[in-house]
mmCIF file with all atom_site columns, N, CA and C in Angstrom:
data_model
loop_
_atom_site.group_PDB
_atom_site.id
_atom_site.type_symbol
_atom_site.label_atom_id
_atom_site.label_alt_id
_atom_site.label_comp_id
_atom_site.label_asym_id
_atom_site.label_entity_id
_atom_site.label_seq_id
_atom_site.pdbx_PDB_ins_code
_atom_site.Cartn_x
_atom_site.Cartn_y
_atom_site.Cartn_z
_atom_site.occupancy
_atom_site.B_iso_or_equiv
_atom_site.pdbx_formal_charge
_atom_site.auth_seq_id
_atom_site.auth_comp_id
_atom_site.auth_asym_id
_atom_site.auth_atom_id
_atom_site.pdbx_PDB_model_num
ATOM 1   N N  . UNK A 1 1  ? 52.371 65.125 -92.048 1.00 77.00 ? 1  UNK A N  1
ATOM 2   C CA . UNK A 1 1  ? 52.490 66.457 -91.491 1.00 77.00 ? 1  UNK A CA 1
ATOM 3   C C  . UNK A 1 1  ? 53.039 66.344 -90.063 1.00 77.00 ? 1  UNK A C  1
ATOM 4   N N  . UNK A 1 2  ? 54.004 67.162 -89.760 1.00 83.00 ? 2  UNK A N  1
ATOM 5   C CA . UNK A 1 2  ? 54.655 67.128 -88.448 1.00 83.00 ? 2  UNK A CA 1
ATOM 6   C C  . UNK A 1 2  ? 53.745 67.740 -87.384 1.00 83.00 ? 2  UNK A C  1
ATOM 7   N N  . UNK A 1 3  ? 53.885 67.207 -86.172 1.00 82.00 ? 3  UNK A N  1
ATOM 8   C CA . UNK A 1 3  ? 53.149 67.761 -85.034 1.00 82.00 ? 3  UNK A CA 1
ATOM 9   C C  . UNK A 1 3  ? 53.726 69.108 -84.645 1.00 82.00 ? 3  UNK A C  1
ATOM 10  N N  . UNK A 1 4  ? 52.864 69.984 -84.190 1.00 88.00 ? 4  UNK A N  1
ATOM 11  C CA . UNK A 1 4  ? 53.334 71.270 -83.698 1.00 88.00 ? 4  UNK A CA 1
ATOM 12  C C  . UNK A 1 4  ? 53.839 71.092 -82.268 1.00 88.00 ? 4  UNK A C  1
ATOM 13  N N  . UNK A 1 5  ? 54.996 71.636 -81.970 1.00 87.00 ? 5  UNK A N  1
ATOM 14  C CA . UNK A 1 5  ? 55.604 71.508 -80.645 1.00 87.00 ? 5  UNK A CA 1
ATOM 15  C C  . UNK A 1 5  ? 54.810 72.350 -79.653 1.00 87.00 ? 5  UNK A C  1
ATOM 16  N N  . UNK A 1 6  ? 54.442 71.707 -78.538 1.00 89.00 ? 6  UNK A N  1
ATOM 17  C CA . UNK A 1 6  ? 53.736 72.429 -77.483 1.00 89.00 ? 6  UNK A CA 1
ATOM 18  C C  . UNK A 1 6  ? 54.751 73.069 -76.550 1.00 89.00 ? 6  UNK A C  1
ATOM 19  N N  . UNK A 1 7  ? 54.446 74.258 -76.100 1.00 92.00 ? 7  UNK A N  1
ATOM 20  C CA . UNK A 1 7  ? 55.304 74.963 -75.164 1.00 92.00 ? 7  UNK A CA 1
ATOM 21  C C  . UNK A 1 7  ? 54.608 75.038 -73.809 1.00 92.00 ? 7  UNK A C  1
ATOM 22  N N  . UNK A 1 8  ? 55.371 74.834 -72.757 1.00 92.00 ? 8  UNK A N  1
ATOM 23  C CA . UNK A 1 8  ? 54.822 74.848 -71.405 1.00 92.00 ? 8  UNK A CA 1
ATOM 24  C C  . UNK A 1 8  ? 55.537 75.916 -70.592 1.00 92.00 ? 8  UNK A C  1
ATOM 25  N N  . UNK A 1 9  ? 54.769 76.659 -69.819 1.00 93.00 ? 9  UNK A N  1
ATOM 26  C CA . UNK A 1 9  ? 55.364 77.702 -68.985 1.00 93.00 ? 9  UNK A CA 1
ATOM 27  C C  . UNK A 1 9  ? 56.114 77.071 -67.816 1.00 93.00 ? 9  UNK A C  1
ATOM 28  N N  . UNK A 1 10 ? 57.004 77.844 -67.228 1.00 93.00 ? 10 UNK A N  1
ATOM 29  C CA . UNK A 1 10 ? 57.756 77.368 -66.060 1.00 93.00 ? 10 UNK A CA 1
ATOM 30  C C  . UNK A 1 10 ? 56.802 77.034 -64.917 1.00 93.00 ? 10 UNK A C  1
ATOM 31  N N  . UNK A 1 11 ? 55.719 77.769 -64.787 1.00 93.00 ? 11 UNK A N  1
ATOM 32  C CA . UNK A 1 11 ? 54.745 77.514 -63.727 1.00 93.00 ? 11 UNK A CA 1
ATOM 33  C C  . UNK A 1 11 ? 54.086 76.148 -63.900 1.00 93.00 ? 11 UNK A C  1
ATOM 34  N N  . UNK A 1 12 ? 53.720 75.806 -65.109 1.00 92.00 ? 12 UNK A N  1
ATOM 35  C CA . UNK A 1 12 ? 53.105 74.504 -65.380 1.00 92.00 ? 12 UNK A CA 1
ATOM 36  C C  . UNK A 1 12 ? 54.095 73.391 -65.064 1.00 92.00 ? 12 UNK A C  1
ATOM 37  N N  . UNK A 1 13 ? 55.360 73.583 -65.448 1.00 93.00 ? 13 UNK A N  1
ATOM 38  C CA . UNK A 1 13 ? 56.383 72.581 -65.172 1.00 93.00 ? 13 UNK A CA 1
ATOM 39  C C  . UNK A 1 13 ? 56.549 72.373 -63.671 1.00 93.00 ? 13 UNK A C  1
ATOM 40  N N  . UNK A 1 14 ? 56.617 73.478 -62.913 1.00 91.00 ? 14 UNK A N  1
ATOM 41  C CA . UNK A 1 14 ? 56.759 73.376 -61.450 1.00 91.00 ? 14 UNK A CA 1
ATOM 42  C C  . UNK A 1 14 ? 55.583 72.646 -60.826 1.00 91.00 ? 14 UNK A C  1
ATOM 43  N N  . UNK A 1 15 ? 54.376 72.967 -61.264 1.00 92.00 ? 15 UNK A N  1
ATOM 44  C CA . UNK A 1 15 ? 53.184 72.325 -60.708 1.00 92.00 ? 15 UNK A CA 1
ATOM 45  C C  . UNK A 1 15 ? 53.159 70.833 -61.039 1.00 92.00 ? 15 UNK A C  1
ATOM 46  N N  . UNK A 1 16 ? 53.575 70.467 -62.234 1.00 92.00 ? 16 UNK A N  1
ATOM 47  C CA . UNK A 1 16 ? 53.616 69.058 -62.623 1.00 92.00 ? 16 UNK A CA 1
ATOM 48  C C  . UNK A 1 16 ? 54.628 68.307 -61.766 1.00 92.00 ? 16 UNK A C  1
ATOM 49  N N  . UNK A 1 17 ? 55.788 68.910 -61.511 1.00 91.00 ? 17 UNK A N  1
ATOM 50  C CA . UNK A 1 17 ? 56.818 68.271 -60.695 1.00 91.00 ? 17 UNK A CA 1
ATOM 51  C C  . UNK A 1 17 ? 56.337 68.128 -59.253 1.00 91.00 ? 17 UNK A C  1
ATOM 52  N N  . UNK A 1 18 ? 55.590 69.103 -58.749 1.00 90.00 ? 18 UNK A N  1
ATOM 53  C CA . UNK A 1 18 ? 55.050 69.024 -57.378 1.00 90.00 ? 18 UNK A CA 1
ATOM 54  C C  . UNK A 1 18 ? 54.136 67.817 -57.217 1.00 90.00 ? 18 UNK A C  1
ATOM 55  N N  . UNK A 1 19 ? 53.400 67.479 -58.269 1.00 91.00 ? 19 UNK A N  1
ATOM 56  C CA . UNK A 1 19 ? 52.481 66.342 -58.200 1.00 91.00 ? 19 UNK A CA 1
ATOM 57  C C  . UNK A 1 19 ? 53.204 65.038 -57.923 1.00 91.00 ? 19 UNK A C  1
ATOM 58  N N  . UNK A 1 20 ? 54.441 64.928 -58.374 1.00 87.00 ? 20 UNK A N  1
ATOM 59  C CA . UNK A 1 20 ? 55.203 63.693 -58.178 1.00 87.00 ? 20 UNK A CA 1
ATOM 60  C C  . UNK A 1 20 ? 55.358 63.400 -56.698 1.00 87.00 ? 20 UNK A C  1
ATOM 61  N N  . UNK A 1 21 ? 55.679 64.415 -55.911 1.00 81.00 ? 21 UNK A N  1
ATOM 62  C CA . UNK A 1 21 ? 55.858 64.222 -54.481 1.00 81.00 ? 21 UNK A CA 1
ATOM 63  C C  . UNK A 1 21 ? 54.556 64.123 -53.713 1.00 81.00 ? 21 UNK A C  1
ATOM 64  N N  . UNK A 1 22 ? 53.517 64.757 -54.192 1.00 85.00 ? 22 UNK A N  1
ATOM 65  C CA . UNK A 1 22 ? 52.260 64.829 -53.456 1.00 85.00 ? 22 UNK A CA 1
ATOM 66  C C  . UNK A 1 22 ? 51.375 63.605 -53.629 1.00 85.00 ? 22 UNK A C  1
ATOM 67  N N  . UNK A 1 23 ? 51.294 63.079 -54.813 1.00 74.00 ? 23 UNK A N  1
ATOM 68  C CA . UNK A 1 23 ? 50.306 62.041 -55.098 1.00 74.00 ? 23 UNK A CA 1
ATOM 69  C C  . UNK A 1 23 ? 50.755 60.629 -54.765 1.00 74.00 ? 23 UNK A C  1
ATOM 70  N N  . UNK A 1 24 ? 52.034 60.390 -54.762 1.00 78.00 ? 24 UNK A N  1
ATOM 71  C CA . UNK A 1 24 ? 52.518 59.039 -54.519 1.00 78.00 ? 24 UNK A CA 1
ATOM 72  C C  . UNK A 1 24 ? 52.309 58.108 -55.702 1.00 78.00 ? 24 UNK A C  1
ATOM 73  N N  . UNK A 1 25 ? 51.933 58.664 -56.843 1.00 84.00 ? 25 UNK A N  1
ATOM 74  C CA . UNK A 1 25 ? 51.754 57.866 -58.052 1.00 84.00 ? 25 UNK A CA 1
ATOM 75  C C  . UNK A 1 25 ? 53.058 57.877 -58.840 1.00 84.00 ? 25 UNK A C  1
ATOM 76  N N  . UNK A 1 26 ? 53.160 56.996 -59.806 1.00 89.00 ? 26 UNK A N  1
ATOM 77  C CA . UNK A 1 26 ? 54.369 56.943 -60.630 1.00 89.00 ? 26 UNK A CA 1
ATOM 78  C C  . UNK A 1 26 ? 54.418 58.145 -61.569 1.00 89.00 ? 26 UNK A C  1
ATOM 79  N N  . UNK A 1 27 ? 55.625 58.470 -62.017 1.00 90.00 ? 27 UNK A N  1
ATOM 80  C CA . UNK A 1 27 ? 55.780 59.561 -62.976 1.00 90.00 ? 27 UNK A CA 1
ATOM 81  C C  . UNK A 1 27 ? 54.998 59.263 -64.250 1.00 90.00 ? 27 UNK A C  1
ATOM 82  N N  . UNK A 1 28 ? 55.009 57.998 -64.660 1.00 93.00 ? 28 UNK A N  1
ATOM 83  C CA . UNK A 1 28 ? 54.305 57.617 -65.883 1.00 93.00 ? 28 UNK A CA 1
ATOM 84  C C  . UNK A 1 28 ? 52.802 57.860 -65.756 1.00 93.00 ? 28 UNK A C  1
ATOM 85  N N  . UNK A 1 29 ? 52.227 57.519 -64.605 1.00 93.00 ? 29 UNK A N  1
ATOM 86  C CA . UNK A 1 29 ? 50.791 57.710 -64.399 1.00 93.00 ? 29 UNK A CA 1
ATOM 87  C C  . UNK A 1 29 ? 50.440 59.191 -64.359 1.00 93.00 ? 29 UNK A C  1
ATOM 88  N N  . UNK A 1 30 ? 51.272 59.980 -63.704 1.00 93.00 ? 30 UNK A N  1
ATOM 89  C CA . UNK A 1 30 ? 51.028 61.423 -63.624 1.00 93.00 ? 30 UNK A CA 1
ATOM 90  C C  . UNK A 1 30 ? 51.142 62.041 -65.014 1.00 93.00 ? 30 UNK A C  1
ATOM 91  N N  . UNK A 1 31 ? 52.173 61.657 -65.757 1.00 94.00 ? 31 UNK A N  1
ATOM 92  C CA . UNK A 1 31 ? 52.361 62.176 -67.116 1.00 94.00 ? 31 UNK A CA 1
ATOM 93  C C  . UNK A 1 31 ? 51.165 61.820 -67.992 1.00 94.00 ? 31 UNK A C  1
ATOM 94  N N  . UNK A 1 32 ? 50.691 60.598 -67.886 1.00 95.00 ? 32 UNK A N  1
ATOM 95  C CA . UNK A 1 32 ? 49.539 60.159 -68.677 1.00 95.00 ? 32 UNK A CA 1
ATOM 96  C C  . UNK A 1 32 ? 48.318 61.012 -68.341 1.00 95.00 ? 32 UNK A C  1
ATOM 97  N N  . UNK A 1 33 ? 48.100 61.275 -67.049 1.00 93.00 ? 33 UNK A N  1
ATOM 98  C CA . UNK A 1 33 ? 46.963 62.091 -66.630 1.00 93.00 ? 33 UNK A CA 1
ATOM 99  C C  . UNK A 1 33 ? 47.069 63.530 -67.139 1.00 93.00 ? 33 UNK A C  1
ATOM 100 N N  . UNK A 1 34 ? 48.301 64.023 -67.239 1.00 93.00 ? 34 UNK A N  1
ATOM 101 C CA . UNK A 1 34 ? 48.515 65.393 -67.704 1.00 93.00 ? 34 UNK A CA 1
ATOM 102 C C  . UNK A 1 34 ? 48.560 65.496 -69.224 1.00 93.00 ? 34 UNK A C  1
ATOM 103 N N  . UNK A 1 35 ? 48.630 64.352 -69.906 1.00 94.00 ? 35 UNK A N  1
ATOM 104 C CA . UNK A 1 35 ? 48.667 64.353 -71.365 1.00 94.00 ? 35 UNK A CA 1
ATOM 105 C C  . UNK A 1 35 ? 50.032 64.693 -71.929 1.00 94.00 ? 35 UNK A C  1
ATOM 106 N N  . UNK A 1 36 ? 51.085 64.353 -71.168 1.00 95.00 ? 36 UNK A N  1
ATOM 107 C CA . UNK A 1 36 ? 52.458 64.577 -71.637 1.00 95.00 ? 36 UNK A CA 1
ATOM 108 C C  . UNK A 1 36 ? 53.214 63.256 -71.555 1.00 95.00 ? 36 UNK A C  1
ATOM 109 N N  . UNK A 1 37 ? 54.375 63.215 -72.149 1.00 94.00 ? 37 UNK A N  1
ATOM 110 C CA . UNK A 1 37 ? 55.191 62.006 -72.113 1.00 94.00 ? 37 UNK A CA 1
ATOM 111 C C  . UNK A 1 37 ? 55.886 61.842 -70.771 1.00 94.00 ? 37 UNK A C  1
ATOM 112 N N  . UNK A 1 38 ? 56.090 60.602 -70.365 1.00 95.00 ? 38 UNK A N  1
ATOM 113 C CA . UNK A 1 38 ? 56.775 60.322 -69.104 1.00 95.00 ? 38 UNK A CA 1
ATOM 114 C C  . UNK A 1 38 ? 58.217 60.820 -69.144 1.00 95.00 ? 38 UNK A C  1
ATOM 115 N N  . UNK A 1 39 ? 58.863 60.727 -70.305 1.00 95.00 ? 39 UNK A N  1
ATOM 116 C CA . UNK A 1 39 ? 60.232 61.222 -70.429 1.00 95.00 ? 39 UNK A CA 1
ATOM 117 C C  . UNK A 1 39 ? 60.302 62.727 -70.231 1.00 95.00 ? 39 UNK A C  1
ATOM 118 N N  . UNK A 1 40 ? 59.309 63.435 -70.740 1.00 95.00 ? 40 UNK A N  1
ATOM 119 C CA . UNK A 1 40 ? 59.272 64.890 -70.575 1.00 95.00 ? 40 UNK A CA 1
ATOM 120 C C  . UNK A 1 40 ? 59.106 65.256 -69.107 1.00 95.00 ? 40 UNK A C  1
ATOM 121 N N  . UNK A 1 41 ? 58.193 64.592 -68.418 1.00 94.00 ? 41 UNK A N  1
ATOM 122 C CA . UNK A 1 41 ? 57.997 64.857 -66.997 1.00 94.00 ? 41 UNK A CA 1
ATOM 123 C C  . UNK A 1 41 ? 59.259 64.507 -66.217 1.00 94.00 ? 41 UNK A C  1
ATOM 124 N N  . UNK A 1 42 ? 59.912 63.419 -66.577 1.00 93.00 ? 42 UNK A N  1
ATOM 125 C CA . UNK A 1 42 ? 61.160 63.043 -65.922 1.00 93.00 ? 42 UNK A CA 1
ATOM 126 C C  . UNK A 1 42 ? 62.242 64.092 -66.116 1.00 93.00 ? 42 UNK A C  1
ATOM 127 N N  . UNK A 1 43 ? 62.303 64.656 -67.313 1.00 94.00 ? 43 UNK A N  1
ATOM 128 C CA . UNK A 1 43 ? 63.284 65.714 -67.580 1.00 94.00 ? 43 UNK A CA 1
ATOM 129 C C  . UNK A 1 43 ? 62.977 66.948 -66.743 1.00 94.00 ? 43 UNK A C  1
ATOM 130 N N  . UNK A 1 44 ? 61.708 67.329 -66.636 1.00 94.00 ? 44 UNK A N  1
ATOM 131 C CA . UNK A 1 44 ? 61.335 68.475 -65.795 1.00 94.00 ? 44 UNK A CA 1
ATOM 132 C C  . UNK A 1 44 ? 61.718 68.210 -64.346 1.00 94.00 ? 44 UNK A C  1
ATOM 133 N N  . UNK A 1 45 ? 61.513 66.971 -63.903 1.00 92.00 ? 45 UNK A N  1
ATOM 134 C CA . UNK A 1 45 ? 61.840 66.600 -62.523 1.00 92.00 ? 45 UNK A CA 1
ATOM 135 C C  . UNK A 1 45 ? 63.353 66.709 -62.284 1.00 92.00 ? 45 UNK A C  1
ATOM 136 N N  . UNK A 1 46 ? 64.150 66.164 -63.181 1.00 91.00 ? 46 UNK A N  1
ATOM 137 C CA . UNK A 1 46 ? 65.609 66.248 -63.055 1.00 91.00 ? 46 UNK A CA 1
ATOM 138 C C  . UNK A 1 46 ? 66.083 67.694 -63.091 1.00 91.00 ? 46 UNK A C  1
ATOM 139 N N  . UNK A 1 47 ? 65.543 68.470 -64.011 1.00 91.00 ? 47 UNK A N  1
ATOM 140 C CA . UNK A 1 47 ? 65.934 69.874 -64.118 1.00 91.00 ? 47 UNK A CA 1
ATOM 141 C C  . UNK A 1 47 ? 65.595 70.636 -62.846 1.00 91.00 ? 47 UNK A C  1
ATOM 142 N N  . UNK A 1 48 ? 64.439 70.365 -62.272 1.00 89.00 ? 48 UNK A N  1
ATOM 143 C CA . UNK A 1 48 ? 64.038 71.048 -61.043 1.00 89.00 ? 48 UNK A CA 1
ATOM 144 C C  . UNK A 1 48 ? 64.974 70.680 -59.904 1.00 89.00 ? 48 UNK A C  1
ATOM 145 N N  . UNK A 1 49 ? 65.385 69.422 -59.823 1.00 83.00 ? 49 UNK A N  1
ATOM 146 C CA . UNK A 1 49 ? 66.287 68.997 -58.757 1.00 83.00 ? 49 UNK A CA 1
ATOM 147 C C  . UNK A 1 49 ? 67.685 69.573 -58.948 1.00 83.00 ? 49 UNK A C  1
ATOM 148 N N  . UNK A 1 50 ? 68.162 69.651 -60.162 1.00 75.00 ? 50 UNK A N  1
ATOM 149 C CA . UNK A 1 50 ? 69.471 70.244 -60.429 1.00 75.00 ? 50 UNK A CA 1
ATOM 150 C C  . UNK A 1 50 ? 69.436 71.722 -60.078 1.00 75.00 ? 50 UNK A C  1
ATOM 151 N N  . UNK A 1 51 ? 68.362 72.414 -60.472 1.00 65.00 ? 51 UNK A N  1
ATOM 152 C CA . UNK A 1 51 ? 68.235 73.834 -60.159 1.00 65.00 ? 51 UNK A CA 1
ATOM 153 C C  . UNK A 1 51 ? 68.204 74.058 -58.652 1.00 65.00 ? 51 UNK A C  1
ATOM 154 N N  . UNK A 1 52 ? 67.520 73.196 -57.919 1.00 65.00 ? 52 UNK A N  1
ATOM 155 C CA . UNK A 1 52 ? 67.444 73.325 -56.463 1.00 65.00 ? 52 UNK A CA 1
ATOM 156 C C  . UNK A 1 52 ? 68.808 73.074 -55.836 1.00 65.00 ? 52 UNK A C  1
ATOM 157 N N  . UNK A 1 53 ? 69.544 72.088 -56.340 1.00 59.00 ? 53 UNK A N  1
ATOM 158 C CA . UNK A 1 53 ? 70.881 71.798 -55.807 1.00 59.00 ? 53 UNK A CA 1
ATOM 159 C C  . UNK A 1 53 ? 71.829 72.972 -56.034 1.00 59.00 ? 53 UNK A C  1
ATOM 160 N N  . UNK A 1 54 ? 71.772 73.567 -57.207 1.00 58.00 ? 54 UNK A N  1
ATOM 161 C CA . UNK A 1 54 ? 72.649 74.693 -57.506 1.00 58.00 ? 54 UNK A CA 1
ATOM 162 C C  . UNK A 1 54 ? 72.266 75.896 -56.644 1.00 58.00 ? 54 UNK A C  1
ATOM 163 N N  . UNK A 1 55 ? 70.984 76.102 -56.409 1.00 57.00 ? 55 UNK A N  1
ATOM 164 C CA . UNK A 1 55 ? 70.533 77.245 -55.618 1.00 57.00 ? 55 UNK A CA 1
ATOM 165 C C  . UNK A 1 55 ? 71.035 77.177 -54.183 1.00 57.00 ? 55 UNK A C  1
ATOM 166 N N  . UNK A 1 56 ? 71.201 75.975 -53.636 1.00 59.00 ? 56 UNK A N  1
ATOM 167 C CA . UNK A 1 56 ? 71.685 75.849 -52.253 1.00 59.00 ? 56 UNK A CA 1
ATOM 168 C C  . UNK A 1 56 ? 73.154 75.451 -52.224 1.00 59.00 ? 56 UNK A C  1
ATOM 169 N N  . UNK A 1 57 ? 73.816 75.491 -53.370 1.00 62.00 ? 57 UNK A N  1
ATOM 170 C CA . UNK A 1 57 ? 75.247 75.255 -53.422 1.00 62.00 ? 57 UNK A CA 1
ATOM 171 C C  . UNK A 1 57 ? 75.677 73.815 -53.419 1.00 62.00 ? 57 UNK A C  1
ATOM 172 N N  . UNK A 1 58 ? 74.809 72.895 -53.824 1.00 58.00 ? 58 UNK A N  1
ATOM 173 C CA . UNK A 1 58 ? 75.165 71.477 -53.877 1.00 58.00 ? 58 UNK A CA 1
ATOM 174 C C  . UNK A 1 58 ? 75.263 71.023 -55.327 1.00 58.00 ? 58 UNK A C  1
ATOM 175 N N  . UNK A 1 59 ? 76.245 71.497 -56.010 1.00 57.00 ? 59 UNK A N  1
ATOM 176 C CA . UNK A 1 59 ? 76.431 71.083 -57.407 1.00 57.00 ? 59 UNK A CA 1
ATOM 177 C C  . UNK A 1 59 ? 76.870 69.622 -57.441 1.00 57.00 ? 59 UNK A C  1
ATOM 178 N N  . UNK A 1 60 ? 76.333 68.902 -58.403 1.00 55.00 ? 60 UNK A N  1
ATOM 179 C CA . UNK A 1 60 ? 76.682 67.489 -58.537 1.00 55.00 ? 60 UNK A CA 1
ATOM 180 C C  . UNK A 1 60 ? 78.025 67.370 -59.236 1.00 55.00 ? 60 UNK A C  1
ATOM 181 N N  . UNK A 1 61 ? 78.833 66.489 -58.725 1.00 52.00 ? 61 UNK A N  1
ATOM 182 C CA . UNK A 1 61 ? 80.151 66.254 -59.297 1.00 52.00 ? 61 UNK A CA 1
ATOM 183 C C  . UNK A 1 61 ? 80.151 64.863 -59.903 1.00 52.00 ? 61 UNK A C  1
ATOM 184 N N  . UNK A 1 62 ? 80.487 64.788 -61.185 1.00 53.00 ? 62 UNK A N  1
ATOM 185 C CA . UNK A 1 62 ? 80.538 63.469 -61.820 1.00 53.00 ? 62 UNK A CA 1
ATOM 186 C C  . UNK A 1 62 ? 81.952 62.925 -61.713 1.00 53.00 ? 62 UNK A C  1
ATOM 187 N N  . UNK A 1 63 ? 82.042 61.635 -61.461 1.00 48.00 ? 63 UNK A N  1
ATOM 188 C CA . UNK A 1 63 ? 83.354 60.997 -61.265 1.00 48.00 ? 63 UNK A CA 1
ATOM 189 C C  . UNK A 1 63 ? 83.926 60.525 -62.571 1.00 48.00 ? 63 UNK A C  1
#
């Protein structure tokens, strides 16, 4: 039987990403404590940084 996909609100994602900067722990340790995968937390972190760059006009250019 397949696992049911969990959905997370934008607020939960933002709070999880904030922990990365505040705690000084690794993403893997924070993800483990939150009960999510490290890859998922990493994706939220990347998405938050891309969104912040676009909001202030610093779009990333790939070479």
